[in-house]
């Protein structure tokens, strides 16, 4: 009987939990409604399905470079995946058989759209041979040859690759590193799994020397060995001058515009620091007249948020790559925090468009290093106060009549940026498979 009378108290307790901690309430409910999903949440690990491959003896004499990416959907082609594809296609241009292999799901992009997108990345309608295939289908394993080589492009693809490498004649692989990916997570199972990948046997390929410097300083895994560091392939990202440049036509009358690269689900983009700093800065006289505030980068998941003095941060619609470039060219200031040794593509792209960028320093990404890339980049410590002061300084410069120039000390086309890296990868592939 006592247990019966305790039920109302338990129900009341759960309603109190719903008000206090909706996420915890959801986990409790999930125990009964979605038991398998609840168990997965308890594991604190990404659910990495295995790569589905089969050795095909007839392919042993035709080695292929299999470039792995979790998915190649139309809405997934942001800076990182575009760089993966761009590099793979340029290796294929050098006569290396290349396949783009999705490892988490089959590509959902229309093949005609993919060809058009690949042509835009290369800047030519003549595409090299490079099939898009899947190793994510249990019932349709991807045929591979025993002499094939692989390129991992995200820590999850390297974890998937680790389990199948013993089947191949070479256990080494290429590893394209575009960030320090363990830091995508708190200290956790995922952090440990991402960190583990640096202990495998690979040729490092770095997107940005600032990132390579960070690995050199931290020395995770095989980077403690000077030989691994010395054989690293490093390229600087290109900021495509066809898309990212100051406006060529006189601007029509419009409010001064501040963009916030707001990605609440991506913790390294420091949404909390950014929105708090923006709310404080919006109250400053520098933003008193003629400014509008737009949030980009969140794929429509951002609500409108109140700032100071009746101003509002409104979500901008998701745009294609060319539309995104036009938006940067039509805007004055970009707030783009990034707690990472990588600069982040929007920072560089906005600087090339002639606007001002407010971002933060981190480790090897010092204010001096960022200023050397562009005088349009204003960087300070990753604190609310530093971001607030930088925003006010940027607004003051715009109000005084900032001159838009393409101030960016990086390659302005991908052929220049990726050519030497593609040459080196092609040479290593032939050396390993010849």
Coordinates of N, CA and C in Angstrom, one line a residue, residues 35 55 103 134 205 217 228 261 263 291 295 355 362 391-393 425:
X35 N 14.1 1.9 -26.1 CA 15.2 1.3 -25.3 C 16.5 1.2 -26.0
X55 N 37.1 -8.3 -50.7 CA 38.3 -8.4 -51.6 C 37.9 -9.1 -52.9
X103 N 31.0 6.2 -46.3 CA 31.2 5.2 -45.3 C 30.0 5.1 -44.3
X134 N 29.8 3.5 -52.5 CA 29.4 3.4 -51.1 C 30.0 2.1 -50.5
X205 N 48.3 14.7 -44.1 CA 48.1 15.8 -45.0 C 47.3 16.9 -44.2
X217 N 53.3 21.0 -32.0 CA 53.5 21.3 -30.6 C 52.9 20.3 -29.6
X228 N 57.4 11.3 -38.6 CA 56.1 11.5 -39.0 C 55.8 13.0 -39.3
X261 N 28.3 34.0 -37.5 CA 28.3 32.5 -37.9 C 27.9 31.7 -36.6
X263 N 26.4 28.7 -34.8 CA 26.1 27.2 -34.9 C 26.0 26.7 -33.5
X291 N 22.1 49.5 -38.5 CA 22.7 48.2 -38.5 C 21.6 47.1 -38.5
X295 N 22.0 35.9 -38.5 CA 22.7 34.6 -38.1 C 22.8 33.7 -39.3
X355 N 35.3 42.6 -46.1 CA 34.7 42.9 -44.9 C 35.6 42.7 -43.7
X362 N 43.7 31.1 -30.6 CA 43.8 29.8 -29.9 C 45.1 29.2 -30.3
X391 N 34.2 43.6 -31.6 CA 33.0 44.0 -32.3 C 32.8 45.5 -32.4
X392 N 33.0 46.1 -31.3 CA 32.9 47.6 -31.2 C 33.9 48.2 -32.1
X393 N 35.2 47.7 -32.1 CA 36.2 48.2 -32.9 C 35.9 48.1 -34.4
X425 N 51.0 13.2 -53.3 CA 50.1 12.0 -53.1 C 50.2 11.1 -54.2

